[in-house]
């Protein structure tokens, strides 16, 4: 974490600072006091030899990125703090004599059963990851990321307020009215979340892109060692700590709200996240003058689809006429058309480099297509593992408290990955590439489901109700709920390897004027997973739960094998893809080029050259 002095120093001039880590600074860390003065005057680009031989290190995280990560922390506190109690709210009945949902052995409200609970929570997961497609389009094409986030926060706030209404004592005792209000709330919250999620992730990583820091550079440490500051590793670091903030918010929100649910009632479990959510717009507005903000560039997505269709048609014509083979994307570069004597289409207002950016983005999207098979495994934590805990000896704890083992493990493991594990692998010359990380994420997710299946087997074996342990009136088994720990720990490790790496991949490989859209496509895989999960909903009740977890384990394992053999060639190409710079793209009013479009208008004026091009 940054020191107070370094944070204060970054306020007056709003320039990027390399934030030092107090005490025991890791060798891979960079800070102003560890760099020789001679290297501060300008950015030194590495030679090809230096790229191959010098040690690569991440840059530091600046204040603007921390402020945006704080917004994510608060938003995730509110979201997870609310959704963690959804399973009990839907599945279980109001305790006898209760008008708040609290007071019984297990809290409840709507009494709709486990299948309905799993179905509604799965729909919620589907909805909040479909909506980012629209939120990303609005941001990239019309409003920009910052404005879209502000509007989305207001919409989500309305959804939070409706959650409070559905849990009021006068409403919760009327199941039909409470259910209708609850469903309206999650639909509106989903729309707000859909505008927030695909834009906050690129925005936080873009804060490292200023003053020439978007390309590898050479720095000399105080020790005399010359190193390459790698923007890809900087993005990796930012997303590790961004994910850390997500899980700090999730942990505090979930622990607090399950106790509010158990001892006070659902109205408080929904009210506290709503109140804290009000901090989001305040932090966003306060920090705006510090942020790197990219302007919207018009309908980029439509241009990409046209380019893709154009490339397909050229490939088809080439095969029909047995023309010499040209690369799929190379054939539609403006210079290739000129060399072939073909007239450029009127919509082709970009250069060769932007086509390379689009190709790189398509490579990222091909990787994302495997993620639904990972997320259906992960989603077991949001419903079935919570229900499993209710059939075990919870030692007086709320059954939904155990899900907090996942964010707790992440809070511990994420800094260790940044400061210990990943640097150690780099020093040892081991290339733990994104493809290998994601593959390992599939396998650890599979192990988590094997652990859950074994636990469920022994629950059935020890239950007085046999293979119907969730039956009303059935006493919990004597098995301690802490037996679920391996499942949650393995899921946490799989998140670091698959989910965090996926965020990093979406940011680093997307065209810069399509980052929200590519991020939304990554998030959309969760929606697909939720839709697939609905097909497995029949397994989400007694006596089929062992089959449920076993099926998820097999799917994740086979998907990991298929993913690796489909994309292992990308390991060799990854470094070359990252070298592709930002191309020229003419929107309806301007050409957006390079770093001039990454700076907030309140911080930096556009270059005169770019203005002339725009006119």
C-alpha positions as a printed Julia matrix, in Angstrom:
615×3 Matrix{Float64}:
   0.0     0.0     0.0
   1.24    3.56   -0.63
   2.69    5.66    2.14
   0.78    8.74    3.34
   3.64   10.98    2.18
   3.64    9.55   -1.35
  -0.13    9.94   -1.61
   0.04   13.55   -0.48
   2.88   14.31   -2.89
   0.76   13.13   -5.8
  -2.06   15.62   -5.18
  -0.63   19.02   -6.21
   0.44   18.38   -9.8
  -1.78   15.42  -10.66
   1.13   13.74  -12.4
   1.9    10.05  -12.21
   3.98    9.1    -9.22
   5.77    5.84   -8.7
   4.44    4.91   -5.3
   6.9     3.33   -2.92
   6.13    0.55   -0.52
   7.17    1.22    3.03
   9.71   -1.11    4.57
  10.97   -4.36    3.05
  10.4    -3.22   -0.52
  10.49   -6.12   -2.93
  13.2    -6.25   -5.6
  10.53   -6.1    -8.32
   9.12   -2.86   -6.92
   9.92    0.49   -8.5
   9.77    3.8    -6.68
  11.21    7.24   -7.19
  13.83    6.81   -4.52
  15.08    3.56   -6.07
  15.64    5.01   -9.55
  18.79    6.91  -10.38
  18.19   10.6   -11.16
  19.66   10.15  -14.62
  16.73    7.91  -15.57
  14.01   10.31  -14.46
  14.47   12.88  -17.21
  12.82   10.86  -19.96
  11.51    7.49  -21.08
  14.23    5.19  -22.41
  12.88    2.58  -24.81
  14.54   -0.85  -24.66
  16.41   -2.37  -27.58
  15.5    -5.83  -28.85
  18.49   -7.24  -26.99
  17.42   -5.55  -23.75
  13.9    -6.89  -24.14
  15.36  -10.39  -24.29
  17.98  -10.09  -21.53
  16.88   -7.54  -18.91
  14.66   -8.52  -16.01
  11.07   -7.36  -16.4
   9.28   -5.65  -13.53
   5.89   -3.99  -13.05
   5.51   -0.28  -12.53
   3.85    1.22   -9.47
   0.17    1.98   -8.93
  -0.77    5.66   -8.74
  -3.32    7.49   -6.6
  -5.94    7.73   -9.35
  -6.0     3.93   -9.69
  -6.39    3.52   -5.93
  -9.36    5.92   -5.88
 -11.11    4.02   -8.67
 -10.37    0.73   -6.9
 -11.96    2.24   -3.77
 -15.14    2.88   -5.78
 -15.08   -0.78   -6.83
 -14.62   -1.83   -3.19
 -17.71    0.13   -2.1
 -19.79   -1.09   -5.04
 -18.84   -4.72   -4.39
 -19.57   -4.3    -0.66
 -23.06   -3.18   -1.62
 -23.6    -5.81   -4.3
 -22.24   -8.85   -2.47
 -23.58   -7.66    0.86
 -27.05   -7.72   -0.68
 -26.8   -10.85   -2.83
 -25.22  -13.03   -0.13
 -28.58  -13.23    1.65
 -30.62  -13.88   -1.51
 -30.48  -17.69   -1.16
 -32.02  -17.8     2.31
 -34.42  -14.93    1.48
 -35.89  -16.9    -1.43
 -35.53  -20.51   -0.24
 -36.57  -20.54    3.41
 -39.77  -19.47    5.2
 -40.17  -16.64    7.68
 -39.32  -17.98   11.15
 -42.42  -18.43   13.33
 -43.63  -15.07   14.63
 -41.02  -13.09   12.67
 -41.86  -10.09   10.47
 -38.24   -9.36    9.5
 -36.86  -12.78    8.48
 -34.68  -13.03   11.58
 -35.17  -15.05   14.73
 -35.06  -18.7    13.66
 -32.37  -21.34   13.27
 -32.09  -20.2     9.63
 -33.33  -16.84    8.37
 -35.85  -16.81    5.54
 -38.71  -14.98    3.87
 -40.34  -16.27    0.67
 -40.27  -20.08    1.31
 -39.87  -21.01   -2.37
 -37.43  -23.93   -1.93
 -33.91  -24.69   -3.16
 -34.75  -25.16   -6.83
 -36.49  -21.76   -7.05
 -33.69  -20.18   -5.06
 -31.06  -21.59   -7.4
 -33.12  -20.57  -10.43
 -33.62  -16.94   -9.34
 -30.03  -16.43   -8.18
 -28.82  -17.99  -11.44
 -31.06  -15.59  -13.38
 -29.59  -12.71  -11.41
 -26.07  -13.85  -12.32
 -27.16  -14.11  -15.96
 -28.77  -10.68  -15.99
 -25.92   -8.73  -14.39
 -23.52  -10.14  -16.99
 -25.76   -9.61  -20.03
 -26.31   -5.93  -19.28
 -22.57   -5.04  -19.58
 -22.86   -5.48  -23.36
 -25.15   -2.46  -23.5
 -23.18   -0.52  -20.89
 -19.96   -1.05  -22.82
 -21.5     0.1   -26.11
 -22.83    3.29  -24.53
 -19.43    4.06  -22.99
 -17.27    3.34  -26.04
 -19.59    4.96  -28.57
 -21.38    7.81  -26.81
 -20.79    8.8   -23.19
 -17.29    7.62  -22.29
 -16.47    5.39  -19.35
 -16.67    7.98  -16.58
 -20.11    9.38  -17.49
 -21.52    5.89  -18.03
 -20.3     4.83  -14.59
 -21.93    7.85  -12.92
 -25.31    7.19  -14.58
 -25.09    3.47  -13.8
 -24.41    4.14  -10.13
 -27.63    6.19   -9.94
 -29.63    3.39  -11.59
 -28.16    0.76   -9.26
 -29.01    2.95   -6.28
 -32.69    2.81   -7.26
 -32.47   -0.99   -7.31
 -30.91   -1.03   -3.84
 -33.74    1.14   -2.52
 -36.31   -1.32   -3.9
 -34.53   -4.16   -2.1
 -35.03   -2.3     1.17
 -38.73   -1.85    0.37
 -39.3    -5.57   -0.35
 -37.86   -6.45    3.09
 -39.86   -3.94    5.14
 -41.94   -5.71    7.85
 -45.21   -4.59    6.26
 -44.17   -6.02    2.86
 -42.17   -9.14    3.72
 -45.19  -10.8     5.36
 -46.94  -10.66    1.96
 -44.88  -13.13   -0.12
 -46.36  -12.2    -3.5
 -45.82   -8.46   -3.01
 -42.35   -8.98   -1.6
 -41.38  -11.27   -4.49
 -42.62   -8.79   -7.12
 -40.69   -5.94   -5.51
 -37.61   -8.16   -5.13
 -37.63   -9.15   -8.81
 -37.97   -5.5    -9.9
 -35.03   -4.64   -7.65
 -32.66   -7.23   -9.1
 -33.61   -6.26  -12.67
 -32.87   -2.56  -12.03
 -29.7    -3.37  -10.11
 -28.6    -5.54  -13.02
 -28.96   -2.62  -15.43
 -26.88   -0.41  -13.14
 -24.26   -3.11  -12.63
 -24.19   -3.64  -16.39
 -23.09   -0.07  -16.95
 -20.62   -0.13  -14.08
 -18.68   -3.4   -14.44
 -17.37   -3.24  -18.04
 -16.17    0.33  -17.56
 -14.63    0.41  -14.09
 -12.13   -2.36  -14.92
 -10.58   -0.66  -17.99
 -10.72    2.73  -16.26
  -8.58    1.59  -13.34
  -5.88    0.09  -15.58
  -5.86    3.13  -17.88
  -4.56    5.22  -15.01
  -1.1     3.76  -15.69
  -1.16    5.09  -19.27
   0.28    8.56  -19.03
   3.52   10.29  -19.9
   4.73    7.5   -22.16
   4.17    4.64  -19.73
   2.04    2.58  -22.12
   5.13    0.98  -23.71
   8.05   -0.95  -22.18
  10.79    1.33  -20.88
  14.21    0.9   -19.32
  14.93    2.08  -15.79
  18.07    1.89  -13.71
  17.51    0.97  -10.08
  19.57    2.5    -7.28
  21.36   -0.84   -7.06
  22.65   -0.22  -10.59
  20.53   -2.95  -12.17
  18.86   -2.02  -15.44
  15.35   -3.4   -15.76
  12.49   -3.24  -18.25
   9.28   -1.74  -16.84
   6.68   -3.9   -18.58
   3.17   -2.39  -19.0
   1.71   -5.9   -19.18
   3.13   -6.66  -15.73
   1.86   -3.28  -14.52
  -1.63   -4.24  -15.71
  -1.22   -7.6   -13.95
  -0.3    -5.79  -10.72
  -3.18   -3.32  -11.02
  -5.71   -6.1   -11.53
  -4.31   -8.15   -8.65
  -4.86   -5.23   -6.28
  -8.11   -4.27   -7.99
  -9.33   -7.81   -7.32
  -8.05   -7.47   -3.77
 -10.28   -4.41   -3.29
 -13.22   -6.32   -4.77
 -12.78   -9.03   -2.18
 -12.23   -6.68    0.75
 -15.6    -5.17   -0.12
 -17.17   -8.59   -0.62
 -15.78   -9.97    2.65
 -16.87   -7.08    4.85
 -20.23   -6.79    3.12
 -21.03  -10.48    3.27
 -19.98  -11.02    6.88
 -21.82   -7.96    8.09
 -25.01   -8.65    6.19
 -25.41  -12.32    7.13
 -25.35  -11.29   10.79
 -27.76   -8.42   10.06
 -30.02  -10.98    8.35
 -29.79  -13.45   11.24
 -30.18  -11.13   14.23
 -32.08   -8.05   12.93
 -33.72   -8.86    9.62
 -33.52   -8.44    5.88
 -34.45   -4.77    5.93
 -31.15   -3.97    7.65
 -29.2    -6.42    5.45
 -30.4    -4.44    2.41
 -30.3    -0.96    3.99
 -26.62   -0.92    5.04
 -25.3    -1.7     1.52
 -27.59    1.01    0.14
 -26.23    3.64    2.54
 -22.6     2.74    1.83
 -23.29    2.74   -1.91
 -23.79    6.5    -1.69
 -20.0     6.83   -1.37
 -19.51    5.73   -4.99
 -20.57    8.97   -6.71
 -18.79   11.06   -4.07
 -15.41    9.38   -4.65
 -15.87    9.46   -8.43
 -16.62   13.18   -8.46
 -13.87   14.06   -5.96
 -11.18   12.27   -7.96
 -12.25   13.24  -11.48
  -9.49   15.83  -11.91
  -6.88   13.1   -11.33
  -8.18   10.54  -13.8
  -6.97    9.6   -17.26
 -10.19    9.7   -19.3
 -10.46    8.5   -22.89
 -13.16   10.16  -25.02
 -15.8     8.02  -26.78
 -15.0     7.33  -30.44
 -18.37    6.68  -32.03
 -19.73    3.34  -33.16
 -16.5     1.33  -33.21
 -18.28   -2.0   -32.86
 -20.18   -1.54  -36.13
 -16.89   -0.74  -37.88
 -15.3    -3.89  -36.44
 -18.17   -6.07  -37.65
 -17.87   -4.56  -41.12
 -14.14   -5.23  -41.13
 -14.69   -8.83  -40.01
 -17.35   -9.46  -42.69
 -15.08   -7.83  -45.28
 -12.22  -10.14  -44.27
 -14.48  -13.21  -44.52
 -15.69  -12.21  -47.99
 -12.13  -11.64  -49.21
 -11.02  -15.0   -47.83
 -13.98  -16.7   -49.52
 -13.25  -15.03  -52.88
  -9.55  -15.94  -52.61
 -10.4   -19.61  -52.07
 -12.88  -19.68  -54.96
 -10.31  -18.22  -57.36
  -7.32  -20.1   -55.88
  -5.58  -16.79  -55.19
  -2.3   -16.7   -53.25
  -2.93  -17.13  -49.54
  -2.79  -13.89  -47.54
  -3.36  -13.59  -43.81
  -7.02  -13.23  -42.81
  -6.49   -9.75  -41.34
  -3.56   -8.74  -43.54
  -5.81   -8.92  -46.6
  -8.06   -6.11  -45.3
  -5.38   -3.66  -44.25
  -5.64   -0.35  -46.14
  -2.12   -0.7   -47.54
  -2.89   -4.23  -48.79
  -5.92   -2.93  -50.67
  -3.86   -0.14  -52.2
  -1.17   -2.58  -53.35
  -3.82   -4.8   -54.92
  -5.33   -1.81  -56.73
  -8.62   -2.13  -54.87
 -10.68    0.83  -53.75
 -11.05    1.22  -50.0
 -14.62    1.12  -48.66
 -15.93    4.49  -47.47
 -16.1     3.25  -43.87
 -12.42    2.24  -43.78
 -11.14    5.3   -41.89
  -8.31    3.68  -39.97
  -4.76    2.49  -40.57
  -3.01   -0.89  -40.68
  -2.12   -0.75  -37.02
  -5.75   -0.47  -35.96
  -6.49   -3.62  -37.96
  -3.73   -5.33  -35.96
  -5.41   -4.1   -32.77
  -8.7    -5.62  -33.89
  -6.97   -8.92  -34.69
  -5.48   -8.9   -31.2
  -8.91   -8.24  -29.69
 -10.39  -11.19  -31.59
  -7.64  -13.42  -30.19
  -8.68  -12.36  -26.68
 -12.34  -13.07  -27.43
 -11.46  -16.57  -28.68
  -9.87  -17.23  -25.3
 -12.99  -15.97  -23.5
 -15.22  -18.53  -25.23
 -14.01  -21.21  -22.8
 -14.84  -19.24  -19.67
 -18.53  -20.25  -19.35
 -17.31  -23.75  -18.51
 -15.24  -22.25  -15.7
 -17.98  -19.98  -14.35
 -20.61  -22.73  -14.03
 -18.18  -24.33  -11.57
 -17.56  -21.09   -9.71
 -21.28  -20.29   -9.5
 -21.85  -23.29   -7.23
 -20.49  -21.08   -4.47
 -23.36  -18.61   -4.92
 -26.16  -21.08   -4.25
 -25.57  -24.82   -3.79
 -22.61  -24.56   -1.41
 -24.63  -22.15    0.75
 -27.5   -24.64    0.85
 -25.04  -27.45    1.61
 -23.79  -25.56    4.66
 -27.33  -25.38    6.06
 -27.39  -29.2     6.32
 -24.19  -29.3     8.41
 -23.2   -28.36   11.95
 -22.66  -24.59   11.66
 -21.7   -24.16   15.34
 -24.22  -21.33   15.64
 -22.92  -19.45   12.59
 -25.23  -18.35    9.76
 -25.06  -20.91    6.96
 -24.1   -18.24    4.41
 -21.08  -17.03    6.42
 -18.84  -19.77    5.0
 -18.85  -18.23    1.52
 -16.61  -15.53    2.99
 -13.73  -18.0     3.09
 -13.33  -17.28   -0.63
 -12.73  -13.5    -0.37
 -10.71  -13.99    2.82
  -8.38  -16.39    1.02
  -8.13  -13.96   -1.9
  -7.17  -11.05    0.37
  -4.26  -13.14    1.68
  -3.21  -14.77   -1.6
  -3.39  -11.81   -4.0
  -0.56   -9.77   -2.38
   1.49  -12.97   -2.06
   1.11  -13.57   -5.79
   2.28  -10.02   -6.58
   5.15   -9.83   -4.1
   6.31  -13.45   -3.73
   5.03  -16.11   -6.14
   5.04  -14.32   -9.51
   8.39  -12.5    -8.94
   9.95  -15.81   -7.86
   8.78  -17.47  -11.06
  10.17  -14.6   -13.16
  13.55  -14.76  -11.41
  13.65  -18.52  -12.01
  13.03  -17.93  -15.71
   9.65  -19.69  -15.62
   7.15  -18.18  -18.03
   3.85  -18.63  -16.21
   1.95  -17.15  -19.14
  -1.72  -16.1   -19.16
  -2.71  -19.27  -21.04
  -0.99  -21.47  -18.44
  -2.56  -19.51  -15.57
  -6.06  -19.86  -16.99
  -5.53  -23.58  -17.61
  -4.43  -24.03  -13.99
  -7.54  -22.09  -12.95
  -9.79  -24.65  -14.66
  -8.02  -27.53  -12.93
  -8.19  -26.0    -9.43
 -11.87  -25.24   -9.97
 -12.36  -28.91  -10.81
 -10.61  -29.93   -7.58
 -12.94  -27.62   -5.63
 -15.97  -29.43   -7.02
 -14.46  -32.85   -6.23
 -14.09  -31.69   -2.63
 -17.73  -30.52   -2.56
 -18.92  -33.84   -4.01
 -17.07  -35.82   -1.33
 -18.55  -33.59    1.38
 -22.05  -34.05   -0.03
 -21.58  -37.84   -0.1
 -20.83  -37.89    3.62
 -23.74  -35.55    4.35
 -26.11  -38.05    2.71
 -24.39  -40.89    4.52
 -24.76  -39.25    7.94
 -28.19  -37.63    7.57
 -31.21  -39.11    9.3
 -33.1   -38.27    6.1
 -30.59  -40.08    3.92
 -30.33  -38.57    0.45
 -32.93  -35.91    1.31
 -30.86  -33.91    3.8
 -32.47  -30.58    2.73
 -35.97  -31.79    3.61
 -37.9   -29.5     5.98
 -37.58  -30.69    9.56
 -34.47  -32.74    8.85
 -31.78  -32.21   11.5
 -28.32  -31.05   10.34
 -25.64  -33.74   10.27
 -22.82  -33.73   12.82
 -20.18  -32.92   10.17
 -18.6   -29.53   10.84
 -19.34  -26.84    8.27
 -15.61  -26.06    8.2
 -15.18  -29.19    6.06
 -16.2   -26.87    3.2
 -12.92  -24.94    3.6
 -10.98  -26.83    0.87
 -13.71  -26.09   -1.68
 -13.64  -22.35   -0.98
  -9.84  -22.19   -0.83
  -9.47  -23.99   -4.17
 -12.1   -21.72   -5.74
 -10.14  -18.69   -4.52
  -6.94  -19.98   -6.11
  -8.81  -20.69   -9.34
 -10.15  -17.11   -9.36
  -6.65  -15.66   -9.17
  -5.47  -17.89  -11.99
  -8.5   -17.63  -14.28
 -10.61  -14.57  -13.45
  -7.85  -12.05  -12.63
  -5.85  -13.2   -15.65
  -8.97  -12.88  -17.8
  -9.4    -9.24  -16.71
  -5.76   -8.58  -17.53
  -6.1   -10.32  -20.9
  -9.23   -8.33  -21.8
  -7.5    -5.03  -21.04
  -4.09   -5.63  -22.6
  -5.31   -7.21  -25.87
  -8.34   -5.03  -26.61
  -8.14   -2.09  -29.03
  -7.91    1.0   -26.83
 -11.17    2.44  -28.15
 -12.97   -0.88  -27.54
 -11.78   -1.77  -24.05
 -15.21   -1.53  -22.44
 -16.72   -3.67  -25.19
 -14.07   -6.39  -24.96
 -14.35   -6.32  -21.16
 -18.13   -6.72  -21.47
 -17.6    -9.74  -23.72
 -15.4   -11.25  -21.02
 -18.1   -10.56  -18.42
 -20.78  -11.9   -20.78
 -19.25  -15.36  -20.45
 -20.65  -15.38  -16.91
 -24.11  -14.79  -18.35
 -23.65  -17.72  -20.72
 -22.51  -19.8   -17.74
 -25.66  -18.85  -15.86
 -27.81  -19.89  -18.83
 -25.95  -23.21  -18.99
 -26.38  -23.49  -15.23
 -30.17  -23.32  -15.67
 -29.9   -26.52  -17.71
 -28.27  -28.2   -14.72
 -30.84  -26.8   -12.28
 -32.54  -30.2   -12.03
 -29.39  -31.52  -10.32
 -29.53  -28.75   -7.69
 -31.66  -30.61   -5.18
 -31.76  -33.87   -3.25
 -30.97  -36.63   -4.01
 -28.8   -35.55   -6.96
 -26.34  -33.1    -5.4
 -23.36  -35.48   -5.52
 -23.99  -35.84   -9.25
 -24.25  -32.06   -9.5
 -20.79  -31.42   -8.03
 -19.25  -34.37   -9.85
 -20.59  -33.12  -13.18
 -19.18  -29.64  -12.56
 -15.79  -31.14  -11.69
 -15.7   -33.17  -14.9
 -16.74  -30.18  -17.04
 -14.03  -27.94  -15.58
 -11.35  -30.61  -15.98
 -12.18  -31.38  -19.61
 -12.5   -27.66  -20.38
  -9.02  -27.05  -18.96
  -7.55  -29.67  -21.27
  -9.43  -28.34  -24.29
  -8.53  -24.74  -23.48
  -4.8   -25.41  -23.24
  -4.51  -27.39  -26.46
  -6.64  -24.84  -28.32
  -4.62  -21.78  -27.26
  -1.13  -22.92  -26.32
   0.21  -21.37  -29.55
  -0.76  -17.96  -28.15
   1.98  -18.29  -25.53
   4.64  -17.8   -28.2
   2.7   -14.97  -29.86
   1.69  -13.11  -26.7
   4.72  -10.81  -26.52
   4.35   -9.85  -30.19
   0.67   -9.05  -29.72
   1.5    -6.72  -26.84
   3.98   -4.81  -29.04
   1.19   -3.66  -31.37
   0.74    0.07  -30.82
  -2.41    2.17  -31.04
  -3.55    2.86  -34.57
  -5.38    5.79  -36.13
  -9.16    5.59  -36.06
 -11.36    8.32  -37.53
 -14.73    8.68  -35.86
 -17.46   10.98  -37.11
 -15.57   14.04  -35.92
 -11.96   13.22  -35.19
  -9.06   10.87  -35.4
  -8.13    9.44  -32.04
  -4.48    8.62  -31.87
  -2.09    7.35  -29.26
  -1.7     8.9   -25.86
  -3.39   12.19  -26.67
  -6.76   10.47  -26.4
  -5.92    8.91  -23.06
  -5.6    12.15  -21.12
  -8.48   13.88  -19.41
  -9.41   17.22  -21.0
  -9.08   18.75  -17.53
  -5.49   17.53  -17.3
  -4.04   17.77  -20.82
  -4.94   19.48  -24.1
  -4.93   17.54  -27.33
  -1.9    18.02  -29.51
  -2.23   20.54  -32.34
  -1.45   17.83  -34.86
  -4.34   15.65  -33.71
  -6.71   18.62  -33.76
  -5.79   19.35  -37.36
  -6.33   15.7   -38.3
  -9.72   15.79  -36.6
 -10.8    18.8   -38.64
